[in-house]
Short mmCIF file of C-alpha atoms in Angstrom, two decimals:
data_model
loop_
_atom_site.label_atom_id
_atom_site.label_comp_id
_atom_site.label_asym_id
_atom_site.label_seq_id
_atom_site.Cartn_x
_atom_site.Cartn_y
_atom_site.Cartn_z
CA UNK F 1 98.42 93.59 47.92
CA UNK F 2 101.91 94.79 48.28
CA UNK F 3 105.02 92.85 47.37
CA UNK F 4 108.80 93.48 48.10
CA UNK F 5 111.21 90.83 47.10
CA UNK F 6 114.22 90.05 49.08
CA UNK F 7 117.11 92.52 49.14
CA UNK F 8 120.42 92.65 50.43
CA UNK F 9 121.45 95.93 51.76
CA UNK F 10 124.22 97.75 50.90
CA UNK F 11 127.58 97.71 52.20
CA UNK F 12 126.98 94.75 53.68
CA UNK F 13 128.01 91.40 52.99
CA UNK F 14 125.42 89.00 54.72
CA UNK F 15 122.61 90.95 56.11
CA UNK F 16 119.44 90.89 53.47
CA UNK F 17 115.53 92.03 54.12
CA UNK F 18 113.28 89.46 54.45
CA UNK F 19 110.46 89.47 51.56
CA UNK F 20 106.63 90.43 51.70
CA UNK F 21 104.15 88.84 49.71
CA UNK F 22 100.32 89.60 49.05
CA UNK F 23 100.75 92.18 52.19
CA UNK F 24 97.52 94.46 52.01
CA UNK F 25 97.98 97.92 53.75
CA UNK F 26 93.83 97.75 53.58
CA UNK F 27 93.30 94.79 55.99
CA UNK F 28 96.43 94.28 58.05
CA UNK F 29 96.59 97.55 59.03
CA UNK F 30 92.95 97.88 60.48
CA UNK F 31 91.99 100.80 57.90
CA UNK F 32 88.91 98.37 56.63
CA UNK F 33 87.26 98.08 60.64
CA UNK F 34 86.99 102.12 60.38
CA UNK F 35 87.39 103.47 56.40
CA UNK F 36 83.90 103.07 54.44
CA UNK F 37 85.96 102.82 51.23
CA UNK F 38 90.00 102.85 50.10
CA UNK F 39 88.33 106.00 48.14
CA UNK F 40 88.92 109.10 50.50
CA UNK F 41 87.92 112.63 49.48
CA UNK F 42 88.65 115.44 51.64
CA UNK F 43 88.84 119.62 52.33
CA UNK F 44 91.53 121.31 53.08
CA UNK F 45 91.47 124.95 53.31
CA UNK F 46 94.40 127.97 54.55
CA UNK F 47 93.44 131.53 55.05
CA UNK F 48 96.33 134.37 56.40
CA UNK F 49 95.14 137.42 56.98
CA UNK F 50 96.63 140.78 58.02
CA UNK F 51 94.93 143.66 59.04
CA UNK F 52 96.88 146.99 58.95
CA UNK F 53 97.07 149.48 63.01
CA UNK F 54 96.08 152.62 62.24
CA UNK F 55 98.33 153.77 65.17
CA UNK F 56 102.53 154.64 64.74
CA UNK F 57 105.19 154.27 66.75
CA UNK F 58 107.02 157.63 67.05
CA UNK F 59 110.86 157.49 68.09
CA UNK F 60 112.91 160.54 68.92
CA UNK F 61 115.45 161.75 66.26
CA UNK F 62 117.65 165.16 66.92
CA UNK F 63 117.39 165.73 63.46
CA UNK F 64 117.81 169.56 64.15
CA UNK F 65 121.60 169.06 65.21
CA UNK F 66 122.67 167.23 62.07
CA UNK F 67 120.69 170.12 60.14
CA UNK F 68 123.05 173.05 61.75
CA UNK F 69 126.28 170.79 61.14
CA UNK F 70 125.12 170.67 57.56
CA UNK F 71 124.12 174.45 57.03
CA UNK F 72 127.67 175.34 59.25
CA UNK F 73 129.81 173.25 56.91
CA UNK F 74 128.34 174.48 53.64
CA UNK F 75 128.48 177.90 54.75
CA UNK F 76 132.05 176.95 55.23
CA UNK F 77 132.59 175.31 52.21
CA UNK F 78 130.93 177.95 50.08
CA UNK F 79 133.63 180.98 51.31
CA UNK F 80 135.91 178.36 50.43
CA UNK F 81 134.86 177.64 47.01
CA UNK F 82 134.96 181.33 46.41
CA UNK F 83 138.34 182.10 47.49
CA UNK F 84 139.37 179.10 45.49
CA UNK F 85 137.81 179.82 42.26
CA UNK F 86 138.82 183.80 42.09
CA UNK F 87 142.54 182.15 42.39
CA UNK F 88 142.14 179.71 39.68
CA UNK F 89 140.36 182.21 37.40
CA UNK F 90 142.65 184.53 37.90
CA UNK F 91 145.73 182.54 37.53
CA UNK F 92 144.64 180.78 34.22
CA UNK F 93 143.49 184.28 32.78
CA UNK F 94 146.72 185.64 33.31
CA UNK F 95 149.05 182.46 31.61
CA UNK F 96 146.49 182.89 28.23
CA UNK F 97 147.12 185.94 28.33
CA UNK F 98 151.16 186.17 28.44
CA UNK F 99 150.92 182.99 26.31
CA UNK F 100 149.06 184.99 23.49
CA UNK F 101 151.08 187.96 23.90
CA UNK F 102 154.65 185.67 23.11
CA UNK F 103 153.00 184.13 20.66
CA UNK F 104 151.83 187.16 18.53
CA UNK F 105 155.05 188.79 19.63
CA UNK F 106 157.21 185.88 18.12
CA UNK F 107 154.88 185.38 14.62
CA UNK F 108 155.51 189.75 14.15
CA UNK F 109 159.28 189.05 14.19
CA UNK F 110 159.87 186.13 12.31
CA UNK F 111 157.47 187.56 9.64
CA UNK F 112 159.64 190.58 9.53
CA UNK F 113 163.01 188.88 9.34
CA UNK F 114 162.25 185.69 7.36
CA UNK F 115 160.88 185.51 3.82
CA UNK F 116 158.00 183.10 2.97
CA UNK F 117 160.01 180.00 1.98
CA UNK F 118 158.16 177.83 -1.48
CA UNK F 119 159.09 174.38 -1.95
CA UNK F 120 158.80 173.28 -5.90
CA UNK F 121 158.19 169.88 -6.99
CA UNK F 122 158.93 169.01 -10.61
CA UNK F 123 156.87 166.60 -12.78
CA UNK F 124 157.18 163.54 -13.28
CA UNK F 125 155.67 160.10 -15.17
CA UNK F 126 154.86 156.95 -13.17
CA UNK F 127 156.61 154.54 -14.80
CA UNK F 128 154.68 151.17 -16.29
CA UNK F 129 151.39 153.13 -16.37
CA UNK F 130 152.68 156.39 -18.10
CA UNK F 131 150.75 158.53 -16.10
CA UNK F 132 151.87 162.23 -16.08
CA UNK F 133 151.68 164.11 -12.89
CA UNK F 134 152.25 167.92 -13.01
CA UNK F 135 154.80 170.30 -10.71
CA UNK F 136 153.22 171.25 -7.31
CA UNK F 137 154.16 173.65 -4.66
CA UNK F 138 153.87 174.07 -1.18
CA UNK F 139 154.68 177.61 1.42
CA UNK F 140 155.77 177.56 4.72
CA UNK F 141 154.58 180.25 6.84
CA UNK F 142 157.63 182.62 7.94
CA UNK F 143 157.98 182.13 11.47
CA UNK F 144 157.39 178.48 11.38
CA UNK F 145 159.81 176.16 8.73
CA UNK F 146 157.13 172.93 9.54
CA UNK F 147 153.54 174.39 9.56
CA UNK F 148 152.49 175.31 5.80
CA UNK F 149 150.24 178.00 4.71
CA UNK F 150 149.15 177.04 0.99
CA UNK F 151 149.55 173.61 -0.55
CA UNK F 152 149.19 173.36 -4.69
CA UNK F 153 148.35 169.59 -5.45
CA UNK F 154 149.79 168.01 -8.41
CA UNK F 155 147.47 167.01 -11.23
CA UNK F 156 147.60 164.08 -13.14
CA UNK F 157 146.32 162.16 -16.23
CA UNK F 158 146.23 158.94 -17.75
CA UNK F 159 146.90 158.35 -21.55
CA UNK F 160 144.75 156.50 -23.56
CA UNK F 161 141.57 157.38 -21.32
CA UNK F 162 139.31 160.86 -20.35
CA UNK F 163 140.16 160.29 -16.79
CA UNK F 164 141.79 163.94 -15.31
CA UNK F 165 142.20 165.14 -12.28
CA UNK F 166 143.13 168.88 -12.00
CA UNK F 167 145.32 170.52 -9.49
CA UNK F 168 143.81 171.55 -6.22
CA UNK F 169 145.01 174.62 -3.95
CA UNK F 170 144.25 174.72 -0.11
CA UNK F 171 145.00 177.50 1.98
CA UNK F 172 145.64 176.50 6.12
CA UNK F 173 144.02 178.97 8.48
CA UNK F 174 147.26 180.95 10.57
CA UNK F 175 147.89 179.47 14.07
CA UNK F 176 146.65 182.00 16.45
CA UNK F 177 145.32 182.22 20.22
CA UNK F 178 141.98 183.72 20.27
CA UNK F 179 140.28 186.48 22.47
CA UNK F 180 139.76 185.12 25.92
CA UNK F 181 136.65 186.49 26.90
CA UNK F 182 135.23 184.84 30.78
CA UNK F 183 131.83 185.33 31.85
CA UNK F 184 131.43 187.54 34.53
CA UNK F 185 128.91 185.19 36.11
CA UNK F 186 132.25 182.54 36.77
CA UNK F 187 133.22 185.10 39.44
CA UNK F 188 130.26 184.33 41.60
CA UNK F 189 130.20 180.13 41.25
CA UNK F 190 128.92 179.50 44.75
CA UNK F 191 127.00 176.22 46.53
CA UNK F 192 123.28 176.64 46.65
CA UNK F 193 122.25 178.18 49.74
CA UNK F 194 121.09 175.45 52.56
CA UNK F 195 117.70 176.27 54.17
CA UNK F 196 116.03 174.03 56.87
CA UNK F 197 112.73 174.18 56.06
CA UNK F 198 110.93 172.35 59.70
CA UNK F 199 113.16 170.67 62.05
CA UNK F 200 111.69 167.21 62.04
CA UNK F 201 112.77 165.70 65.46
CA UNK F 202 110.74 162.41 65.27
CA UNK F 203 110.76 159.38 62.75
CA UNK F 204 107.04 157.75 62.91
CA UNK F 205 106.99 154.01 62.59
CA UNK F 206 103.54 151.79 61.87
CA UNK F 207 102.54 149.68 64.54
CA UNK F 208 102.08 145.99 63.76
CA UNK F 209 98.76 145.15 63.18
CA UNK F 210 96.84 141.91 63.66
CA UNK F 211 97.67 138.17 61.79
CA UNK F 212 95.25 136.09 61.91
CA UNK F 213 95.57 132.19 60.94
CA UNK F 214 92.78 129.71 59.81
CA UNK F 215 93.76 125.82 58.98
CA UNK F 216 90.94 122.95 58.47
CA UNK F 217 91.15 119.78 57.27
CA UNK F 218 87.45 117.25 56.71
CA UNK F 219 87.35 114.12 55.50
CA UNK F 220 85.47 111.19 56.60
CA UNK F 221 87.65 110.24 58.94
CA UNK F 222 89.20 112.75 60.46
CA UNK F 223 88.24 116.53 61.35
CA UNK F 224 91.12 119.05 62.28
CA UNK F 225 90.76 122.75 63.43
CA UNK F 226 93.49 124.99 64.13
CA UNK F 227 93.11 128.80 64.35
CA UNK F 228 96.24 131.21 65.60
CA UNK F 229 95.99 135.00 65.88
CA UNK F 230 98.48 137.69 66.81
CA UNK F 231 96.29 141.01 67.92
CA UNK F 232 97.90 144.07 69.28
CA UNK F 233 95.36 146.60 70.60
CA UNK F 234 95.48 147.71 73.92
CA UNK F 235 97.29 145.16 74.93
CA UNK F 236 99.32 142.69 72.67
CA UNK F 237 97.49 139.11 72.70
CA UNK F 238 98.62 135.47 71.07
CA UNK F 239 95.75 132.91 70.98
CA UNK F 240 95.94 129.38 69.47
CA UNK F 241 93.25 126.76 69.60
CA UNK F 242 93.60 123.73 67.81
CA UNK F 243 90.95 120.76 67.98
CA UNK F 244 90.42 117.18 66.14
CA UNK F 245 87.57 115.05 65.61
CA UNK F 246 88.16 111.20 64.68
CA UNK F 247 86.53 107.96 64.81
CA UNK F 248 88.39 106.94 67.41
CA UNK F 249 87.37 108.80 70.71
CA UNK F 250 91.06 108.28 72.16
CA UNK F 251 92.72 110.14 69.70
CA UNK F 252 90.52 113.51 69.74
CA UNK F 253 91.93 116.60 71.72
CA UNK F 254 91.19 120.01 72.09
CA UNK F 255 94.53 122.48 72.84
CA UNK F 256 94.20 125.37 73.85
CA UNK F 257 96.58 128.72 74.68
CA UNK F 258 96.36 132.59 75.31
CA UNK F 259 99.20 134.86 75.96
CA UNK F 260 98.71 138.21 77.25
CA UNK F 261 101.25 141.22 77.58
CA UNK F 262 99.91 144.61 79.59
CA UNK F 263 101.59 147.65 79.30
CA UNK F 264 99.64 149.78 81.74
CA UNK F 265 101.36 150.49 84.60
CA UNK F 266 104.08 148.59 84.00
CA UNK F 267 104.82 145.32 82.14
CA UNK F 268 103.00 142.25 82.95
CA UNK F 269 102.88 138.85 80.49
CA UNK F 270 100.16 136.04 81.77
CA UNK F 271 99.98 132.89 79.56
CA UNK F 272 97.49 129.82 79.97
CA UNK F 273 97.63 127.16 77.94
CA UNK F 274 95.17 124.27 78.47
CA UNK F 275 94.80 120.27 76.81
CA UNK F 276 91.70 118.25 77.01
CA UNK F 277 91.80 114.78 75.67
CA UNK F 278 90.15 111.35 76.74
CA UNK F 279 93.05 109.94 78.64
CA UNK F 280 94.87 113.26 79.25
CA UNK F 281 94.19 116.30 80.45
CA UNK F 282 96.15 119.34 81.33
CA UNK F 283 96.76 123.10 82.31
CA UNK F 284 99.72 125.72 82.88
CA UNK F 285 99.11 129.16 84.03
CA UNK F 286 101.61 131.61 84.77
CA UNK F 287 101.91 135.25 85.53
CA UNK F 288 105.15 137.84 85.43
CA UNK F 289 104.98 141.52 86.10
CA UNK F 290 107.45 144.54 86.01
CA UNK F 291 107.45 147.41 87.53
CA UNK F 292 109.13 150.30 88.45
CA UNK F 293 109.86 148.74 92.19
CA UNK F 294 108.79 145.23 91.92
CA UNK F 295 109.14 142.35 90.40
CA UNK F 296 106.22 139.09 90.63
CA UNK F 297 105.78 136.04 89.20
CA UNK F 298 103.41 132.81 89.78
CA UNK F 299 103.24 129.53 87.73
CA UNK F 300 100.47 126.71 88.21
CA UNK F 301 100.48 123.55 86.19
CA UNK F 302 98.36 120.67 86.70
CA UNK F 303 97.92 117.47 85.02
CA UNK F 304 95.64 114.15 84.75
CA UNK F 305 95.89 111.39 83.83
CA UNK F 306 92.87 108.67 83.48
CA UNK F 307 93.53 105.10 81.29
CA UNK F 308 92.23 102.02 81.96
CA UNK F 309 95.82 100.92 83.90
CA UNK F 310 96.99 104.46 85.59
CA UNK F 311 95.16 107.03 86.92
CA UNK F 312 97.27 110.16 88.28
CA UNK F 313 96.99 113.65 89.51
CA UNK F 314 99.80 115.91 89.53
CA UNK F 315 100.19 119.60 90.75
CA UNK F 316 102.70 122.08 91.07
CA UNK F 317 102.60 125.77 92.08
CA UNK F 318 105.51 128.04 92.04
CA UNK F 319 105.87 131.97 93.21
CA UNK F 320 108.03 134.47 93.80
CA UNK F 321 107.82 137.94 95.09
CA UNK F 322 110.71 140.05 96.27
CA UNK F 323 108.80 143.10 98.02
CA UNK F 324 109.45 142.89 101.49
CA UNK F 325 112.19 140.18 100.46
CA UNK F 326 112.88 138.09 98.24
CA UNK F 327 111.28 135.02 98.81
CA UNK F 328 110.52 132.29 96.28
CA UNK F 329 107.83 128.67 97.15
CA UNK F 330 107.37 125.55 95.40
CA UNK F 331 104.56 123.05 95.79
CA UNK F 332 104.52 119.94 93.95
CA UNK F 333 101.60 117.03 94.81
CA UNK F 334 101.15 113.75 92.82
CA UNK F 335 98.63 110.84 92.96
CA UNK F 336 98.76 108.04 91.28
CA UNK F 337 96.69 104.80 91.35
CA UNK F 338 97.81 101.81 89.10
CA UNK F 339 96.00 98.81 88.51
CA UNK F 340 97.16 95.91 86.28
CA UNK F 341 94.77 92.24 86.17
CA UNK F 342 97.46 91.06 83.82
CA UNK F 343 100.30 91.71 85.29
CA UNK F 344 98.91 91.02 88.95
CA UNK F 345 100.39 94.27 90.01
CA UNK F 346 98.65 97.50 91.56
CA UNK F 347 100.06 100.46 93.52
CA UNK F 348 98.74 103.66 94.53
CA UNK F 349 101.03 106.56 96.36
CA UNK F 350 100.81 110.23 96.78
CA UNK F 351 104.20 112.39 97.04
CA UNK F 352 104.06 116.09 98.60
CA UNK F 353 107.54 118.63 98.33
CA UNK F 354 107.78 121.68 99.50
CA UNK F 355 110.32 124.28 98.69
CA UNK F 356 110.84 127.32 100.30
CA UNK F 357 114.08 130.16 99.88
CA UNK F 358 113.99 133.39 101.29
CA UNK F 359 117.00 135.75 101.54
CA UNK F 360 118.04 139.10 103.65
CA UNK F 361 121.17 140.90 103.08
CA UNK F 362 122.91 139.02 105.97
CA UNK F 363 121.84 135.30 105.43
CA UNK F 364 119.18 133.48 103.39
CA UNK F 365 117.22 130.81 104.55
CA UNK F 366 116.02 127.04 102.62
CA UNK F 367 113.16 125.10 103.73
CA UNK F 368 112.25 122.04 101.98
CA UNK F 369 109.94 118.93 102.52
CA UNK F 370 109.02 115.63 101.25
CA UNK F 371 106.41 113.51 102.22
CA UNK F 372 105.34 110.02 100.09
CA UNK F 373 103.20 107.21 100.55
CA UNK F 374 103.13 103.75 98.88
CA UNK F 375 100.65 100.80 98.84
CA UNK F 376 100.40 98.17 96.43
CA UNK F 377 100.39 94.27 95.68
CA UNK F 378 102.96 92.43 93.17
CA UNK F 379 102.39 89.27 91.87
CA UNK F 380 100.04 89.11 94.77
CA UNK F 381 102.31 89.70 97.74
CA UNK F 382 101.36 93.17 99.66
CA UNK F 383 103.79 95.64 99.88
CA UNK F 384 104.04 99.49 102.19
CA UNK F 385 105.91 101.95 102.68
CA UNK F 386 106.26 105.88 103.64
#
């Protein structure tokens, strides 16, 4: 049994929820006149499946255009390169060279004209730690007061230990520009030369193959079926069926639906879809179709209805077909029948429209037209009418 205490809901100040006690979902409900035991076991399987169309779609590309406004713009682009590059080569050849040229000029003269200049350092002791360092030299080259040539390093001792380190002398290699020697191959940098190999003027796309879509669910009380599919063969198809089985015969139903789209000769899509049931049943059928000079299309839906109160027919039919000119119907029919011993009330009717439109270039034209009938009782007085 199930028990919910009183609340008070929120954001309220004096509305509360009445309380349950000892309420059993197992017997109030009903579940006990048609479940064998609260313990339910049941199957439930899925299953998606796609199967890969061997046949491809193949849409027009002018590849071959875009392939001769590539080869013409490299081909462009390449005699451009090469005009460029013998410049640049040509212009950074010549600046090393003149560079080198001053520069070898400028070392011969100051060498001539300006002795090799020696700076002497005397020695000296480091106070505190009475370590001795030695006199050490260093020569500038001639033509430059800043750059050396050889440095002498000082050497040093410390008294009262064997650690020595002797005097060092390191010669500078002379600032110079060397030989600038460029490959011959540099002359001849060029693009890689475009070839088309096959123009390729289409771009093939898969078709889309077939889904296919199983669902069931068994238990002991219920049975439910439902398989979709999606095929596309010769012509492209969409089928559903779905389908229950229950204890109670009211609430089992079979529905049903197919949709079909030809592409021979044209375009044409015809979809049915049908619903069988114990109080209910139903259908819709419909048809559209292209072509090059027409145009059709048809609809028919009917409908019953059969419970113990109301029983009712209805029926409706709709065309249209503009080939000699455009002209569109509509039928609709009902029947009904109700009959009510409790509330001392029957009635039974039928209703009948017509619709038609047609239309020229100079006028159009509208028919329409309604008949209905009505007989019944009410709280057992008789009652007419049309």
């Amino acid at each position: 049994p199930l028990t919910i205490p009183k609340m008070k809901l929120p954001y309220t100040t004096t509305l509360t929820t009445p309380s349950v006690k000892d309420f059993s979902i197992w017997e109030e409900t009903g579940l006990k006149e048609f479940l064998k035991t609260t313990k339910q076991s049941f199957d439930l399987n899925v299953k998606i499946q796609y199967k890969k169309n061997k046949d491809k779609h193949s849409i027009a590309v002018p590849l071959g255009m875009f392939y001769k406004f590539i080869s013409q713009n490299v081909n462009f682009l390449d005699s451009y390169l090469e005009n460029i590059s013998d410049n640049v080569l040509d212009f950074l050849t010549t600046s090393y060279s003149k560079a080198k040229i001053k520069l070898d000029k400028y070392k011969a003269e100051k060498s001539l004209n300006t002795l090799p200049r020696t700076f002497q350092n005397p020695g000296y002791t480091i106070p505190v730690v009475n370590i001795e360092v030695s006199p050490f030299s260093v020569e500038m080259l001639p033509f430059s007061p800043v750059i050396p040539k050889v440095i002498n390093t000082p050497s040093f001792t410390i008294p009262g230990s064997d650690f020595y380190v002797p005097s060092y002398t390191l010669v500078l290699p002379s600032l110079e520009l060397p030989e600038l020697h460029i490959p011959r191959n540099l002359y001849k940098l060029s693009l890689p030369d475009f070839k088309e190999l096959s123009a390729i003027n289409n771009i093939f796309i898969p078709a889309m193959g077939n889904i296919t879509y199983d669902f069931s669910f068994k238990s002991s009380v219920i049975t439910l079926n439902t398989n979709a599919g999606l095929y596309n063969q010769s012509d492209i198809v969409a089928h559903f069926l779905s389908s229950s089985s229950l204890v109670i015969d009211a609430l089992q139903y079979k529905l049903e639906g197919t949709s079909r789209l030809t592409r021979k000769r044209g375009l044409k899509l015809a979809t049915a879809l049908s619903l069988s049931n114990k109080f209910v049943e139903g259908s819709h059928d419909s048809t559209i179709s292209f072509t090059k000079k027409n145009v059709e299309a048809s609809a028919t839906t009917t409908a019953k209805v059969h419970s113990p109160v109301l029983r009712m027919n209805f029926k409706q039919e709709l065309t249209g077909n503009p080939k000699s000119k455009p002209a569109v119907s509509s039928s609709t029919e009902l029947k009904y029948d109700f009959n009510s011993p409790k509330l001392l009330s029957t009635a039974r009717g039928a209703i009948d429209h017509k619709l038609s439109l047609e239309s020229l270039t100079s006028y159009f034209s509208i028919e329409s037209s309604t008949k209905a009938d009505i007989k019944g009782v009410v709280l057992s007085r008789e009652y007419s009418g049309t």
